Coordinates of C-alpha atoms in Angstrom, one line a residue:
X1 CA 83.9 123.7 85.5
X2 CA 80.5 123.3 83.9
X3 CA 79.6 122.8 80.2
X4 CA 82.9 121.2 79.5
X5 CA 82.0 119.0 76.6
X6 CA 82.3 121.5 73.7
X7 CA 84.1 124.3 75.5
X8 CA 87.5 125.2 73.8
X9 CA 90.1 126.7 76.1
X10 CA 93.3 128.7 75.7
X11 CA 96.2 128.1 78.1
X12 CA 95.9 131.7 79.3
X13 CA 92.3 131.4 80.4
X14 CA 92.9 131.2 84.2
X15 CA 90.5 129.3 86.3
X16 CA 88.8 127.4 83.4
X17 CA 89.8 124.0 82.1
X18 CA 88.3 122.6 78.9
X19 CA 87.8 119.0 77.8
X20 CA 89.3 119.9 74.4
X21 CA 92.7 120.1 76.0
X22 CA 92.7 116.3 76.6
X23 CA 93.0 113.3 74.3
X24 CA 91.0 111.1 76.6
X25 CA 93.8 108.8 77.8
X26 CA 95.2 111.2 80.5
X27 CA 95.5 110.0 84.0
X28 CA 93.9 111.7 87.0
X29 CA 97.2 113.1 88.3
X30 CA 97.8 114.8 85.0
X31 CA 94.3 116.3 84.9
X32 CA 94.8 117.7 88.4
X33 CA 98.1 119.2 87.5
X34 CA 96.6 120.9 84.5
X35 CA 93.9 122.3 86.6
X36 CA 96.5 123.8 89.0
X37 CA 98.4 125.2 86.1
X38 CA 95.4 127.3 85.0
X39 CA 94.1 128.1 88.5
X40 CA 91.2 125.7 88.4
X41 CA 90.1 123.4 91.3
X42 CA 92.1 120.2 90.9
X43 CA 89.7 118.1 92.9
X44 CA 86.7 119.2 90.8
X45 CA 88.7 118.7 87.6
X46 CA 89.4 115.1 88.7
X47 CA 85.7 114.5 88.7
X48 CA 84.3 116.6 85.9
X49 CA 87.0 116.1 83.2
X50 CA 86.9 112.3 83.1
X51 CA 83.1 112.4 83.0
X52 CA 83.1 114.9 80.1
X53 CA 85.7 112.8 78.3
X54 CA 83.4 109.7 78.6
X55 CA 80.5 111.7 77.2
X56 CA 82.6 112.9 74.3
X57 CA 83.8 109.4 73.6
X58 CA 80.3 108.1 73.4
X59 CA 79.3 110.8 71.0
X60 CA 82.3 110.3 68.8
X61 CA 81.8 106.5 68.7
X62 CA 78.7 107.0 66.5
X63 CA 80.5 108.9 63.8
X64 CA 84.2 107.9 64.0
X65 CA 86.1 104.9 62.9
X66 CA 88.5 103.2 65.1
X67 CA 92.1 104.1 64.6
X68 CA 95.0 102.0 65.4
X69 CA 97.5 103.3 68.0
X70 CA 101.2 102.5 68.0
X71 CA 102.3 100.4 70.9
X72 CA 105.0 101.8 73.1
X73 CA 108.3 100.0 72.6
X74 CA 110.8 99.7 75.4
X75 CA 114.2 99.7 73.7
X76 CA 116.9 97.6 75.2
X77 CA 114.7 96.4 78.0
X78 CA 115.7 93.1 79.5
X79 CA 112.8 90.6 80.0
X80 CA 110.7 91.4 83.0
X81 CA 107.6 89.9 84.6
X82 CA 107.0 93.0 86.8
X83 CA 104.4 95.3 85.3
X84 CA 104.7 99.1 85.4
X85 CA 102.8 100.6 88.4
X86 CA 99.7 102.4 87.5
X87 CA 99.3 106.2 87.4
X88 CA 101.8 108.8 88.5
X89 CA 104.1 106.2 90.1
X90 CA 104.4 104.6 86.6
X91 CA 105.3 107.9 85.0
X92 CA 108.2 108.4 87.5
X93 CA 109.4 104.8 86.9
X94 CA 109.3 105.3 83.1
X95 CA 111.5 108.4 83.4
X96 CA 114.1 106.6 85.6
X97 CA 114.0 103.8 83.1
X98 CA 114.3 106.0 80.0
X99 CA 117.1 108.0 81.6
X100 CA 119.2 104.9 82.5
X101 CA 122.3 104.1 80.4
X102 CA 121.2 100.4 80.7
X103 CA 117.5 100.3 81.4
X104 CA 116.0 97.8 83.8
X105 CA 112.4 98.0 84.8
X106 CA 112.9 96.7 88.3
X107 CA 115.5 99.3 89.0
X108 CA 113.2 102.1 87.8
X109 CA 110.2 100.8 89.8
X110 CA 112.1 100.6 93.1
X111 CA 113.3 104.2 92.6
X112 CA 109.8 105.4 91.8
X113 CA 108.3 103.8 94.9
X114 CA 111.1 105.1 97.1
X115 CA 110.7 108.7 95.9
X116 CA 106.9 108.6 96.4
X117 CA 107.4 107.2 99.9
X118 CA 109.9 109.9 100.7
X119 CA 107.4 112.6 99.8
X120 CA 104.1 111.1 100.9
X121 CA 105.1 108.7 103.7
X122 CA 104.2 110.8 106.7
X123 CA 101.3 113.2 106.0
X124 CA 99.1 110.5 104.2
X125 CA 97.9 107.6 106.3
X126 CA 96.0 104.3 106.3
X127 CA 94.5 103.2 109.6
X128 CA 97.2 102.9 112.2
X129 CA 100.1 103.5 109.8
X130 CA 101.9 106.0 107.6
X131 CA 103.2 105.0 104.1
X132 CA 106.9 104.5 104.6
X133 CA 108.5 101.5 103.0
X134 CA 111.7 99.5 103.0
X135 CA 112.6 98.0 99.6
X136 CA 115.8 96.1 98.5
X137 CA 116.6 95.7 94.8
X138 CA 118.6 92.5 94.3
X139 CA 120.4 92.0 91.0
X140 CA 123.8 90.9 89.7
X141 CA 126.6 93.4 89.3
X142 CA 126.9 95.3 86.0
X143 CA 123.2 95.6 85.2
X144 CA 122.8 99.3 85.9
X145 CA 121.5 99.5 89.5
X146 CA 123.0 103.0 89.9
X147 CA 120.3 104.3 87.6
X148 CA 118.0 104.2 90.7
X149 CA 120.2 106.8 92.4
X150 CA 120.8 109.0 89.3
X151 CA 117.2 109.0 88.2
X152 CA 115.9 110.1 91.6
X153 CA 118.7 112.8 91.7
X154 CA 117.6 114.1 88.3
X155 CA 114.0 114.4 89.4
X156 CA 114.9 116.2 92.6
X157 CA 117.2 118.6 90.8
X158 CA 114.4 119.5 88.4
X159 CA 112.0 119.9 91.3
X160 CA 114.4 122.2 93.2
X161 CA 114.2 124.7 90.3
X162 CA 110.5 125.1 91.1
X163 CA 110.6 124.4 94.8
X164 CA 113.7 125.1 96.9
X165 CA 112.7 122.6 99.6
X166 CA 112.4 119.7 97.3
X167 CA 115.8 118.3 98.4
X168 CA 114.4 117.6 101.9
X169 CA 112.6 114.5 100.8
X170 CA 115.6 112.5 99.8
X171 CA 118.7 111.5 101.8
X172 CA 121.9 109.8 100.6
X173 CA 123.6 109.6 104.0
X174 CA 125.2 106.3 105.1
X175 CA 124.1 106.1 108.7
X176 CA 126.6 104.3 111.0
X177 CA 124.4 103.8 114.0
X178 CA 120.9 104.0 115.4
X179 CA 121.4 107.3 117.2
X180 CA 122.8 108.9 114.1
X181 CA 119.7 108.0 112.2
X182 CA 117.4 109.2 115.0
X183 CA 119.1 112.6 115.1
X184 CA 118.7 113.0 111.4
X185 CA 115.0 112.5 111.6
X186 CA 114.6 115.5 113.9
X187 CA 115.2 117.8 110.9
X188 CA 113.7 115.5 108.3
X189 CA 110.7 113.7 109.7
X190 CA 109.9 112.3 106.3
X191 CA 112.3 111.2 103.6
X192 CA 113.7 108.3 101.7
X193 CA 117.2 107.1 102.3
X194 CA 118.7 106.0 99.0
X195 CA 121.4 103.6 100.1
X196 CA 124.2 101.8 98.3
X197 CA 125.3 98.2 98.8
X198 CA 122.8 97.0 101.5
X199 CA 124.1 93.5 101.6
X200 CA 127.3 94.6 103.4
X201 CA 125.3 96.8 105.8
X202 CA 123.0 93.8 106.6
X203 CA 126.1 91.7 107.3
X204 CA 127.4 94.3 109.7
X205 CA 124.1 94.5 111.4
X206 CA 124.1 90.8 112.0
X207 CA 127.5 90.8 113.6
X208 CA 127.7 90.5 117.3
X209 CA 130.9 92.6 117.3
X210 CA 129.3 95.7 115.6
X211 CA 127.4 97.4 118.4
X212 CA 126.8 100.6 116.4
X213 CA 125.3 98.6 113.5
X214 CA 123.2 96.5 115.9
X215 CA 121.7 99.7 117.2
X216 CA 120.9 100.8 113.6
X217 CA 119.1 97.5 113.1
X218 CA 117.0 98.1 116.3
X219 CA 116.1 101.6 115.2
X220 CA 115.2 100.5 111.6
X221 CA 113.0 97.8 113.1
X222 CA 111.3 100.3 115.4
X223 CA 110.9 103.1 112.8
X224 CA 109.0 101.0 110.3
X225 CA 105.9 101.1 112.5
X226 CA 106.2 104.6 113.8
X227 CA 105.0 106.7 110.8
X228 CA 101.6 108.3 110.6
X229 CA 99.2 110.0 112.9
X230 CA 99.6 109.3 116.6
X231 CA 102.8 107.2 116.3
X232 CA 105.9 108.4 118.2
X233 CA 109.5 107.3 117.5
X234 CA 111.6 107.2 120.6
X235 CA 114.3 109.7 121.2
X236 CA 117.8 109.2 122.6
X237 CA 118.7 109.7 126.2
X238 CA 122.3 110.6 127.0
X239 CA 124.0 111.1 130.4
X240 CA 124.5 114.7 129.5
X241 CA 121.0 116.2 129.3
X242 CA 121.8 118.9 126.8
X243 CA 122.6 116.1 124.2
X244 CA 119.3 114.4 124.5
X245 CA 117.2 114.0 121.4
X246 CA 113.4 114.4 121.7
X247 CA 110.9 111.8 120.5
X248 CA 109.4 112.4 117.0
X249 CA 105.8 112.1 116.1
X250 CA 105.0 110.3 112.9
X251 CA 108.6 109.9 111.7
X252 CA 108.2 108.4 108.2
X253 CA 111.6 107.0 107.3
X254 CA 111.8 105.0 104.0
X255 CA 114.8 103.0 102.8
X256 CA 115.6 101.8 99.3
X257 CA 118.9 100.2 98.3
X258 CA 120.5 97.8 96.0
X259 CA 122.7 94.8 96.4
X260 CA 124.0 91.6 94.7
X261 CA 122.2 88.3 95.4
X262 CA 125.1 86.5 97.1
X263 CA 126.1 89.4 99.3
X264 CA 122.5 90.1 100.4
X265 CA 121.0 86.6 100.9
X266 CA 124.1 85.3 102.6
X267 CA 124.2 88.2 105.0
X268 CA 120.7 87.4 106.4
X269 CA 120.7 85.4 109.6
X270 CA 117.8 83.3 110.9
X271 CA 117.6 85.8 113.8
X272 CA 116.9 88.6 111.3
X273 CA 114.0 86.7 110.0
X274 CA 112.6 85.5 113.3
X275 CA 112.7 88.9 115.0
X276 CA 110.7 90.6 112.3
X277 CA 113.5 92.7 110.8
X278 CA 113.4 91.1 107.4
X279 CA 109.6 91.0 107.2
X280 CA 109.7 94.8 107.0
X281 CA 111.6 94.7 103.7
X282 CA 110.2 94.1 100.3
X283 CA 112.6 92.3 98.0
X284 CA 112.5 93.1 94.3
X285 CA 114.8 90.8 92.4
X286 CA 116.0 91.2 88.8
X287 CA 117.4 87.9 87.4
X288 CA 118.1 89.0 83.9
X289 CA 121.5 89.7 82.4
X290 CA 123.2 93.0 81.6
X291 CA 120.8 94.9 79.3
X292 CA 121.8 96.6 76.1
X293 CA 123.0 100.2 76.2
X294 CA 120.2 102.9 75.8
X295 CA 120.9 104.6 72.5
X296 CA 118.8 107.7 73.3
X297 CA 118.5 108.3 77.1
X298 CA 116.2 111.0 78.5
X299 CA 117.9 114.2 79.5
X300 CA 115.2 116.0 81.4
X301 CA 111.9 114.7 83.0
X302 CA 108.5 115.7 81.5
X303 CA 107.6 119.1 82.9
X304 CA 104.1 117.8 83.9
X305 CA 105.8 115.0 86.0
X306 CA 108.0 117.6 87.7
X307 CA 105.1 120.0 88.4
X308 CA 103.0 117.2 89.9
X309 CA 105.9 116.0 92.0
X310 CA 106.4 119.6 93.3
X311 CA 102.7 119.9 94.1
X312 CA 102.9 116.7 96.2
X313 CA 105.9 118.1 98.0
X314 CA 104.2 121.4 98.7
X315 CA 101.1 119.7 100.0
X316 CA 103.2 117.5 102.3
X317 CA 104.9 120.6 103.8
X318 CA 101.5 122.4 104.0
X319 CA 99.9 119.5 106.0
X320 CA 103.0 119.4 108.2
X321 CA 102.8 123.1 109.0
X322 CA 99.1 122.7 109.9
X323 CA 99.8 119.5 111.9
X324 CA 97.3 117.6 109.7
X325 CA 97.3 114.1 108.3
X326 CA 95.3 113.0 105.3
X327 CA 93.5 109.6 105.3
X328 CA 93.7 107.4 102.3
X329 CA 90.4 105.6 101.6
X330 CA 89.7 102.4 99.7
X331 CA 87.2 101.6 97.0
X332 CA 84.8 98.7 97.9
X333 CA 86.5 96.4 95.3
X334 CA 90.0 97.2 96.7
X335 CA 88.7 96.5 100.2
X336 CA 87.5 93.1 99.1
X337 CA 90.8 92.4 97.5
X338 CA 92.8 93.2 100.6
X339 CA 90.4 91.2 102.8
X340 CA 91.0 88.2 100.6
X341 CA 94.7 88.7 100.6
X342 CA 94.6 89.1 104.4
X343 CA 92.9 85.7 104.7
X344 CA 95.6 84.2 102.6
X345 CA 98.3 85.7 104.8
X346 CA 96.6 84.3 107.9
X347 CA 96.2 80.9 106.4
X348 CA 99.9 80.8 105.3
X349 CA 101.0 81.7 108.8
X350 CA 98.9 79.0 110.4
X351 CA 100.3 76.5 107.9
X352 CA 103.8 77.1 109.2
X353 CA 103.4 76.9 113.0
X354 CA 107.1 76.0 113.7
X355 CA 108.9 77.9 110.9
X356 CA 109.4 81.4 112.0
X357 CA 111.1 82.4 108.7
X358 CA 107.9 81.5 106.8
X359 CA 105.6 83.0 109.3
X360 CA 107.5 86.3 109.2
X361 CA 107.4 86.4 105.4
X362 CA 103.6 86.5 105.6
X363 CA 103.3 88.5 108.8
X364 CA 103.5 92.0 107.3
X365 CA 102.6 91.1 103.8
X366 CA 99.2 92.7 103.9
X367 CA 100.6 95.9 105.6
X368 CA 103.3 96.2 102.9
X369 CA 100.7 95.9 100.1
X370 CA 98.4 98.4 101.8
X371 CA 101.1 101.0 102.1
X372 CA 102.3 100.6 98.5
X373 CA 98.7 100.7 97.2
X374 CA 98.0 103.9 99.2
X375 CA 101.2 105.5 97.9
X376 CA 100.0 104.9 94.3
X377 CA 96.6 106.4 95.2
X378 CA 98.2 109.5 96.8
X379 CA 100.4 110.0 93.7
X380 CA 97.2 110.0 91.5
X381 CA 95.0 112.2 93.7
X382 CA 96.7 113.8 96.8
X383 CA 93.6 115.7 97.8
X384 CA 91.2 112.8 98.0
X385 CA 93.3 109.6 97.6
X386 CA 91.2 106.5 97.0
X387 CA 92.9 103.1 96.5
X388 CA 91.4 101.6 93.3
X389 CA 91.3 97.9 92.3
X390 CA 94.2 98.7 89.9
X391 CA 96.3 100.1 92.8
X392 CA 95.4 97.1 95.0
X393 CA 96.1 94.5 92.3
X394 CA 99.5 95.9 91.5
X395 CA 100.6 96.3 95.1
X396 CA 99.4 92.8 96.1
X397 CA 101.2 91.4 93.1
X398 CA 104.4 93.1 94.1
X399 CA 104.3 91.6 97.6
X400 CA 103.4 88.2 96.3
X401 CA 106.4 88.3 94.1
X402 CA 108.5 89.4 97.0
X403 CA 107.4 86.4 99.1
X404 CA 108.0 84.0 96.2
X405 CA 111.5 85.3 95.7
X406 CA 112.4 85.0 99.4
X407 CA 110.7 81.7 100.0
X408 CA 112.5 80.1 97.0
X409 CA 115.8 81.4 98.3
X410 CA 115.1 80.0 101.8
X411 CA 114.0 76.6 100.4
X412 CA 117.2 76.4 98.3
X413 CA 119.4 77.2 101.2
X414 CA 120.7 80.5 99.9
X415 CA 119.6 82.6 102.9
X416 CA 122.1 83.0 105.7
X417 CA 123.0 79.7 107.4
X418 CA 120.4 77.9 105.3
X419 CA 118.3 74.9 106.2
X420 CA 118.9 71.1 106.1
X421 CA 116.7 70.7 103.0
X422 CA 118.4 73.7 101.3
X423 CA 121.9 72.2 101.9
X424 CA 120.8 68.9 100.5
X425 CA 119.4 70.6 97.4
X426 CA 122.6 72.6 97.0
X427 CA 124.7 69.4 97.4
X428 CA 122.8 67.5 94.8
X429 CA 122.9 70.5 92.4
X430 CA 126.8 70.6 92.8
X431 CA 127.0 66.9 91.9
X432 CA 124.7 67.3 88.9
X433 CA 126.6 70.4 87.6
X434 CA 129.9 68.6 88.0
X435 CA 128.9 65.4 86.1
X436 CA 127.5 67.5 83.2
X437 CA 130.7 69.6 82.8
X438 CA 132.5 69.3 79.4
X439 CA 136.2 68.6 79.6
X440 CA 137.2 72.2 78.8
X441 CA 134.9 73.5 81.5
X442 CA 136.6 71.7 84.4
X443 CA 138.6 74.0 86.6
X444 CA 142.3 73.2 86.8
X445 CA 142.3 72.2 90.4
X446 CA 139.6 69.6 89.7
X447 CA 141.2 67.9 86.7
X448 CA 142.8 65.3 88.9
X449 CA 139.3 63.8 89.3
X450 CA 138.5 63.7 85.5
X451 CA 138.6 59.9 85.4
X452 CA 136.0 59.7 88.1
X453 CA 133.8 62.5 86.5
X454 CA 133.7 60.7 83.2
X455 CA 132.2 57.6 84.8
X456 CA 129.7 59.4 86.9
X457 CA 131.5 59.6 90.2
X458 CA 131.8 62.6 92.5
X459 CA 134.8 62.7 95.0
X460 CA 134.1 63.9 98.5
X461 CA 137.1 66.3 98.3
X462 CA 135.4 68.0 95.3
X463 CA 132.2 68.5 97.4
X464 CA 134.2 69.8 100.3
X465 CA 135.9 72.4 98.1
X466 CA 132.7 73.5 96.4
X467 CA 130.8 74.0 99.6
X468 CA 133.4 75.8 101.6
X469 CA 132.5 79.3 100.3
X470 CA 128.7 78.7 100.5
X471 CA 127.0 80.4 103.4
X472 CA 124.6 77.6 104.1
X473 CA 127.6 75.3 104.9
X474 CA 130.2 77.8 106.1
X475 CA 127.9 79.6 108.6
X476 CA 126.4 76.5 110.1
X477 CA 126.5 76.6 113.9
X478 CA 128.6 73.4 114.1
X479 CA 130.9 74.2 111.2
X480 CA 131.4 73.4 107.5
X481 CA 132.4 69.8 108.0
X482 CA 129.4 68.9 110.1
X483 CA 127.0 70.7 107.6
X484 CA 128.5 68.8 104.7
X485 CA 128.4 65.4 106.4
X486 CA 124.7 66.0 107.4
X487 CA 123.8 67.1 103.9
X488 CA 125.4 64.0 102.4
X489 CA 123.7 61.7 104.9
X490 CA 120.3 63.3 104.2
X491 CA 120.8 63.0 100.4
X492 CA 121.7 59.3 100.8
X493 CA 118.7 58.6 103.1
X494 CA 116.4 60.4 100.6
X495 CA 117.7 58.3 97.7
X496 CA 119.4 61.1 95.9
X497 CA 123.1 60.0 96.4
X498 CA 124.7 56.7 97.1
X499 CA 128.0 56.0 98.7
X500 CA 130.3 53.9 96.5
X501 CA 132.0 50.8 97.9
X502 CA 135.5 49.5 96.9
X503 CA 133.8 47.0 94.6
X504 CA 131.8 49.8 92.9
X505 CA 135.0 51.7 92.2
X506 CA 136.8 48.7 90.9
X507 CA 134.0 47.9 88.5
X508 CA 134.3 51.5 87.1
X509 CA 138.1 51.1 86.8
X510 CA 138.9 53.6 89.6
X511 CA 141.3 53.3 92.5
X512 CA 140.0 54.5 95.9
X513 CA 140.9 58.1 96.7
X514 CA 138.8 58.9 99.7
X515 CA 135.1 58.6 99.8
X516 CA 133.2 58.9 96.5
X517 CA 129.5 59.1 95.6
X518 CA 127.2 58.4 92.7
X519 CA 124.2 60.6 91.8
X520 CA 121.1 58.4 91.5
X521 CA 119.1 60.6 89.2
X522 CA 121.0 63.0 86.9
X523 CA 117.7 64.6 85.7
X524 CA 116.7 67.4 88.1
X525 CA 113.0 66.6 87.4

């Protein structure tokens, strides 16, 4: 590995890797994979090649002119604020994206993180924890969420050609109970469960009548913190001793799934938030519309990506066979970034002493970001993984985005049984939307109120109809009517609505038909 700067190399020269094989923009994971391909030391290559490339760049800078490079265009990509993850995780995500019939970046990123967690979640650790993750993709129907499943399947199929055990890292089972999941983990102590519609499953887990699904919720809650060195997931004890299932050391179960916004958020109860179940999940929401069709989808993944993925799988199995765990370290800058983020998490928890939903959102935020950053680092250098500032920044950003999405939904009353403030906000929004309707936009059942709508009046019966199917009202502990009455009272007390008298109606040329309301400020600002 010495004298690399001017040393040409042929692909057949086993054990030697030359700097001339690289353009200078390759990532560490790719350099390591090339070293493995020619029989060189991948860890040494990860140090020597980047250093040699920097020396070459400095030399060429004195004699070369700067050339423009074409920017990468993402065809048919819907607008997104979520950046690609750095390194190897980003390469996986880009393949899933490029293969999708209708590409969405959030879909691809959730798939990439899930696959990495399935492979690397157990044998690589941060202090006190493995690297398993729970991630939910929330998006409207018809945007191409199934690309997450098909993209992972395509990568696993390609990996199986080179490594027969590649399929062990991904599971597509739909577990119906906690014991069923625990039994599965005996034969697969690390894997990612790629699930379908998670919103319906969450709804079943919240139901007091579904004992099997409640047991699944308990096991999921427990498993999240049982990965990594020294952690033991409890077994199952039956009355018949031969059916007992032993405990599992370091079971790294990861879960990714997709759902629609209404189904998912309405299925979440306050109990799920308060007992820490939801704080274990990262929510990635895509709010865009259906993207354009991909005119030229990828057929096969890049061989270098497949080779590196297989190397990660082989290393995971090798560490398991030797009963070893690999620690992930942090650069000094990354440590400082996480220390600062941890302080923010602590501050946010202290600022919400009586709101368990808010406290739980921040409670595991630092841990989730640490795990994601560590996964990125392992993907880039599985022999000596070090979390860089780039890994830390991306992971913390993802978790901040998760908290922003969830807190907004809670404030607006979209989550489960909602909140008083959320119901008031929904009620005022219903009034505003109603009064701004054009004549042709009014549903047939509401046309009988057209004379009231045209003079800025909202009938109580309209509000009753529009809130009946909203979880924040329908799931209220004291029923829909009580929730609606409370929201109206709060809106009136806060100066957002006013109850119209008989004289008010007569001045508007209306005859009384039940209680009616006026919106004080039509402008939402």
